[in-house]
Amino acid sequence: MEVLTSRDIERVAGLLRCGEVVALPTETVYGLAADAFNALAVGKIFEIKGRPAHNPLIVHVGCIRVAEACAFLNPLAEKLIEAFWPGPITLVLPKTRRIPSLVSAGLDTVGLRMPRHELALAVLDALGGPLAAPSANPSNYLSPTEAGHVIQGLSGRLSYVLDGGRCHAGVESTIVDVSVPGRFHLLRPGPLQAEELEAVAGMKLSFGRHSENGEAVVSSPGQLKVHYSPRTPLFLVASPERDSGRVARVYFGAGANGHPDSVEADGYYLSRRHDLREVEGNLYALLQELDQRGYDAIEVVALPQGHQWAAVRDRLSRAAAAFERHA
Ligand code: AMP
Ligand code: MG
């Protein structure tokens, strides 16, 4: 795999224009990007990742003009765009005919966002069009937050990665469905908090799969229970449980909330201060590292319960779901 740098922006744009796939950094995770208007190029993304065709891709844009070529905006979307773009929020909107149905997995909507990352924005600007880009990992494995993770996961299947160092947000974007007037539905928790979105929208977000009166509401295709897992069995525990084999223990802070002051051998902190941003920023990198170290199991100790931790809980519960024992 060829590693490109910030000096290669024009070259990356040229490759994308020719229908190549290039991994590039965003503020959330590394994306596996292709020209979103080019169905052949987009098809390569599904092939490289081994991603099922029913799982739609998020489309990344560098300006509003390109957003409008991809989707029909509405007043609520415009408010959210004004407040949060560029940033880690994906808006699901009715798609235009220029977006191939492969991108949207046959849906008549498309997820759009503008990444808050200098290199991603430079590539989008040089290209002058939209990029379909899911996370640059094999389907179902942990998302990559460093170029090295992309190389580790996709070498032999992918030719180019643009190296932008560590992604600072570290978990995938918050996804909100605003495709129908009156709908403001959280499809995936992420770095942007529900309260921040509600404050700007001036309305409450709906969550989950059922509304108050029990009606089924939109769900997000591809948000499967099992997702984002390491290869090493991972368990969520209230306090350390396993005493046989080599077990890595992952903590969210030191000293408080029942966490040890100084961690034992094979103990790791996502943050020493129980800091949400730091935990999100370190989450995938630490799990990738533990996966390389050959542990028999990973115990994630005392997963925080506050609502602001929704994205971290969501990703870790999905990781653990792969290893749940069925009675
Ligand atoms: P990622 O794996 O981070 O690329 O996330 C893509 C996810 O965004 C998909 O798995 C879907 O859950 C969600 N998504 C993308 N497009 C749509 C859409 N049109 N409607 C609902 N959810 C979408
Ligand atoms: Mg993904």
mmCIF file with all atom_site columns, C-alpha atoms in Angstrom, residues 13-103:
data_model
loop_
_atom_site.group_PDB
_atom_site.id
_atom_site.type_symbol
_atom_site.label_atom_id
_atom_site.label_alt_id
_atom_site.label_comp_id
_atom_site.label_asym_id
_atom_site.label_entity_id
_atom_site.label_seq_id
_atom_site.pdbx_PDB_ins_code
_atom_site.Cartn_x
_atom_site.Cartn_y
_atom_site.Cartn_z
_atom_site.occupancy
_atom_site.B_iso_or_equiv
_atom_site.pdbx_formal_charge
_atom_site.auth_seq_id
_atom_site.auth_comp_id
_atom_site.auth_asym_id
_atom_site.auth_atom_id
_atom_site.pdbx_PDB_model_num
ATOM 1  C CA . ALA A 1 13  ? -7.946  13.964 -6.189  1.00 0.00 ? 13  ALA A CA 1
ATOM 2  C CA . GLY A 1 14  ? -6.646  12.726 -9.565  1.00 0.00 ? 14  GLY A CA 1
ATOM 3  C CA . LEU A 1 15  ? -6.799  9.099  -8.425  1.00 0.00 ? 15  LEU A CA 1
ATOM 4  C CA . LEU A 1 16  ? -10.353 9.571  -7.161  1.00 0.00 ? 16  LEU A CA 1
ATOM 5  C CA . ARG A 1 17  ? -11.357 11.240 -10.427 1.00 0.00 ? 17  ARG A CA 1
ATOM 6  C CA . CYS A 1 18  ? -10.098 8.128  -12.241 1.00 0.00 ? 18  CYS A CA 1
ATOM 7  C CA . GLY A 1 19  ? -12.316 5.871  -10.139 1.00 0.00 ? 19  GLY A CA 1
ATOM 8  C CA . GLU A 1 20  ? -9.667  4.692  -7.670  1.00 0.00 ? 20  GLU A CA 1
ATOM 9  C CA . VAL A 1 21  ? -10.322 4.086  -3.981  1.00 0.00 ? 21  VAL A CA 1
ATOM 10 C CA . VAL A 1 22  ? -8.145  5.929  -1.437  1.00 0.00 ? 22  VAL A CA 1
ATOM 11 C CA . ALA A 1 23  ? -8.234  5.701  2.362   1.00 0.00 ? 23  ALA A CA 1
ATOM 12 C CA . LEU A 1 24  ? -8.120  9.129  3.984   1.00 0.00 ? 24  LEU A CA 1
ATOM 13 C CA . PRO A 1 25  ? -8.372  10.639 7.452   1.00 0.00 ? 25  PRO A CA 1
ATOM 14 C CA . THR A 1 26  ? -11.437 12.420 8.819   1.00 0.00 ? 26  THR A CA 1
ATOM 15 C CA . GLU A 1 27  ? -11.913 13.713 12.363  1.00 0.00 ? 27  GLU A CA 1
ATOM 16 C CA . THR A 1 28  ? -13.898 10.578 13.280  1.00 0.00 ? 28  THR A CA 1
ATOM 17 C CA . VAL A 1 29  ? -12.124 7.578  11.701  1.00 0.00 ? 29  VAL A CA 1
ATOM 18 C CA . TYR A 1 30  ? -10.249 6.845  8.440   1.00 0.00 ? 30  TYR A CA 1
ATOM 19 C CA . GLY A 1 31  ? -12.606 6.549  5.473   1.00 0.00 ? 31  GLY A CA 1
ATOM 20 C CA . LEU A 1 32  ? -12.354 4.360  2.380   1.00 0.00 ? 32  LEU A CA 1
ATOM 21 C CA . ALA A 1 33  ? -13.230 6.968  -0.231  1.00 0.00 ? 33  ALA A CA 1
ATOM 22 C CA . ALA A 1 34  ? -14.429 6.871  -3.830  1.00 0.00 ? 34  ALA A CA 1
ATOM 23 C CA . ASP A 1 35  ? -16.222 9.336  -6.137  1.00 0.00 ? 35  ASP A CA 1
ATOM 24 C CA . ALA A 1 36  ? -19.828 9.101  -4.930  1.00 0.00 ? 36  ALA A CA 1
ATOM 25 C CA . PHE A 1 37  ? -21.186 9.798  -8.423  1.00 0.00 ? 37  PHE A CA 1
ATOM 26 C CA . ASN A 1 38  ? -19.252 6.878  -9.914  1.00 0.00 ? 38  ASN A CA 1
ATOM 27 C CA . ALA A 1 39  ? -21.045 3.573  -9.276  1.00 0.00 ? 39  ALA A CA 1
ATOM 28 C CA . LEU A 1 40  ? -18.101 1.520  -10.537 1.00 0.00 ? 40  LEU A CA 1
ATOM 29 C CA . ALA A 1 41  ? -15.724 3.218  -8.123  1.00 0.00 ? 41  ALA A CA 1
ATOM 30 C CA . VAL A 1 42  ? -18.217 2.825  -5.265  1.00 0.00 ? 42  VAL A CA 1
ATOM 31 C CA . GLY A 1 43  ? -18.541 -0.863 -6.080  1.00 0.00 ? 43  GLY A CA 1
ATOM 32 C CA . LYS A 1 44  ? -14.844 -1.261 -5.327  1.00 0.00 ? 44  LYS A CA 1
ATOM 33 C CA . ILE A 1 45  ? -15.423 0.000  -1.766  1.00 0.00 ? 45  ILE A CA 1
ATOM 34 C CA . PHE A 1 46  ? -17.898 -2.816 -1.091  1.00 0.00 ? 46  PHE A CA 1
ATOM 35 C CA . GLU A 1 47  ? -15.449 -5.322 -2.558  1.00 0.00 ? 47  GLU A CA 1
ATOM 36 C CA . ILE A 1 48  ? -12.436 -4.098 -0.591  1.00 0.00 ? 48  ILE A CA 1
ATOM 37 C CA . LYS A 1 49  ? -14.324 -4.055 2.733   1.00 0.00 ? 49  LYS A CA 1
ATOM 38 C CA . GLY A 1 50  ? -16.371 -7.166 2.126   1.00 0.00 ? 50  GLY A CA 1
ATOM 39 C CA . ARG A 1 51  ? -19.341 -4.987 2.988   1.00 0.00 ? 51  ARG A CA 1
ATOM 40 C CA . PRO A 1 52  ? -22.846 -6.331 2.289   1.00 0.00 ? 52  PRO A CA 1
ATOM 41 C CA . ALA A 1 53  ? -24.688 -4.352 -0.403  1.00 0.00 ? 53  ALA A CA 1
ATOM 42 C CA . HIS A 1 54  ? -27.619 -3.627 1.969   1.00 0.00 ? 54  HIS A CA 1
ATOM 43 C CA . ASN A 1 55  ? -25.422 -1.391 4.143   1.00 0.00 ? 55  ASN A CA 1
ATOM 44 C CA . PRO A 1 56  ? -25.510 2.186  2.758   1.00 0.00 ? 56  PRO A CA 1
ATOM 45 C CA . LEU A 1 57  ? -22.455 4.469  2.614   1.00 0.00 ? 57  LEU A CA 1
ATOM 46 C CA . ILE A 1 58  ? -22.121 7.965  4.035   1.00 0.00 ? 58  ILE A CA 1
ATOM 47 C CA . VAL A 1 59  ? -21.371 10.646 1.441   1.00 0.00 ? 59  VAL A CA 1
ATOM 48 C CA . HIS A 1 60  ? -18.822 13.330 2.347   1.00 0.00 ? 60  HIS A CA 1
ATOM 49 C CA . VAL A 1 61  ? -18.997 16.824 0.887   1.00 0.00 ? 61  VAL A CA 1
ATOM 50 C CA . GLY A 1 62  ? -16.730 19.866 1.065   1.00 0.00 ? 62  GLY A CA 1
ATOM 51 C CA . CYS A 1 63  ? -19.307 22.576 0.381   1.00 0.00 ? 63  CYS A CA 1
ATOM 52 C CA . ILE A 1 64  ? -23.049 23.210 0.322   1.00 0.00 ? 64  ILE A CA 1
ATOM 53 C CA . ARG A 1 65  ? -23.199 23.310 -3.459  1.00 0.00 ? 65  ARG A CA 1
ATOM 54 C CA . VAL A 1 66  ? -22.031 19.698 -3.618  1.00 0.00 ? 66  VAL A CA 1
ATOM 55 C CA . ALA A 1 67  ? -24.399 18.756 -0.759  1.00 0.00 ? 67  ALA A CA 1
ATOM 56 C CA . GLU A 1 68  ? -27.264 20.122 -2.852  1.00 0.00 ? 68  GLU A CA 1
ATOM 57 C CA . ALA A 1 69  ? -26.169 18.029 -5.817  1.00 0.00 ? 69  ALA A CA 1
ATOM 58 C CA . CYS A 1 70  ? -26.502 14.917 -3.606  1.00 0.00 ? 70  CYS A CA 1
ATOM 59 C CA . ALA A 1 71  ? -29.616 15.561 -1.510  1.00 0.00 ? 71  ALA A CA 1
ATOM 60 C CA . PHE A 1 72  ? -32.660 17.776 -1.052  1.00 0.00 ? 72  PHE A CA 1
ATOM 61 C CA . LEU A 1 73  ? -32.012 19.947 1.997   1.00 0.00 ? 73  LEU A CA 1
ATOM 62 C CA . ASN A 1 74  ? -34.811 21.292 4.201   1.00 0.00 ? 74  ASN A CA 1
ATOM 63 C CA . PRO A 1 75  ? -35.002 23.988 6.904   1.00 0.00 ? 75  PRO A CA 1
ATOM 64 C CA . LEU A 1 76  ? -34.121 21.651 9.806   1.00 0.00 ? 76  LEU A CA 1
ATOM 65 C CA . ALA A 1 77  ? -31.162 20.217 7.877   1.00 0.00 ? 77  ALA A CA 1
ATOM 66 C CA . GLU A 1 78  ? -29.995 23.742 7.060   1.00 0.00 ? 78  GLU A CA 1
ATOM 67 C CA . LYS A 1 79  ? -30.089 24.733 10.743  1.00 0.00 ? 79  LYS A CA 1
ATOM 68 C CA . LEU A 1 80  ? -28.022 21.693 11.729  1.00 0.00 ? 80  LEU A CA 1
ATOM 69 C CA . ILE A 1 81  ? -25.575 22.257 8.867   1.00 0.00 ? 81  ILE A CA 1
ATOM 70 C CA . GLU A 1 82  ? -25.143 25.891 9.856   1.00 0.00 ? 82  GLU A CA 1
ATOM 71 C CA . ALA A 1 83  ? -24.395 24.934 13.470  1.00 0.00 ? 83  ALA A CA 1
ATOM 72 C CA . PHE A 1 84  ? -22.355 21.735 13.083  1.00 0.00 ? 84  PHE A CA 1
ATOM 73 C CA . TRP A 1 85  ? -20.702 21.421 9.663   1.00 0.00 ? 85  TRP A CA 1
ATOM 74 C CA . PRO A 1 86  ? -17.917 20.724 9.185   1.00 0.00 ? 86  PRO A CA 1
ATOM 75 C CA . GLY A 1 87  ? -18.285 18.228 12.010  1.00 0.00 ? 87  GLY A CA 1
ATOM 76 C CA . PRO A 1 88  ? -19.134 14.679 13.100  1.00 0.00 ? 88  PRO A CA 1
ATOM 77 C CA . ILE A 1 89  ? -22.834 14.705 12.201  1.00 0.00 ? 89  ILE A CA 1
ATOM 78 C CA . THR A 1 90  ? -24.402 12.815 9.298   1.00 0.00 ? 90  THR A CA 1
ATOM 79 C CA . LEU A 1 91  ? -27.822 13.932 8.062   1.00 0.00 ? 91  LEU A CA 1
ATOM 80 C CA . VAL A 1 92  ? -30.081 11.446 6.306   1.00 0.00 ? 92  VAL A CA 1
ATOM 81 C CA . LEU A 1 93  ? -31.959 13.285 3.539   1.00 0.00 ? 93  LEU A CA 1
ATOM 82 C CA . PRO A 1 94  ? -33.872 12.466 0.343   1.00 0.00 ? 94  PRO A CA 1
ATOM 83 C CA . LYS A 1 95  ? -31.265 11.764 -2.328  1.00 0.00 ? 95  LYS A CA 1
ATOM 84 C CA . THR A 1 96  ? -31.012 13.220 -5.815  1.00 0.00 ? 96  THR A CA 1
ATOM 85 C CA . ARG A 1 97  ? -30.717 11.004 -8.894  1.00 0.00 ? 97  ARG A CA 1
ATOM 86 C CA . ARG A 1 98  ? -27.010 11.731 -9.141  1.00 0.00 ? 98  ARG A CA 1
ATOM 87 C CA . ILE A 1 99  ? -26.333 9.441  -6.172  1.00 0.00 ? 99  ILE A CA 1
ATOM 88 C CA . PRO A 1 100 ? -26.216 5.857  -7.492  1.00 0.00 ? 100 PRO A CA 1
ATOM 89 C CA . SER A 1 101 ? -28.500 3.450  -5.657  1.00 0.00 ? 101 SER A CA 1
ATOM 90 C CA . LEU A 1 102 ? -25.437 1.365  -4.763  1.00 0.00 ? 102 LEU A CA 1
ATOM 91 C CA . VAL A 1 103 ? -24.346 4.201  -2.434  1.00 0.00 ? 103 VAL A CA 1
#
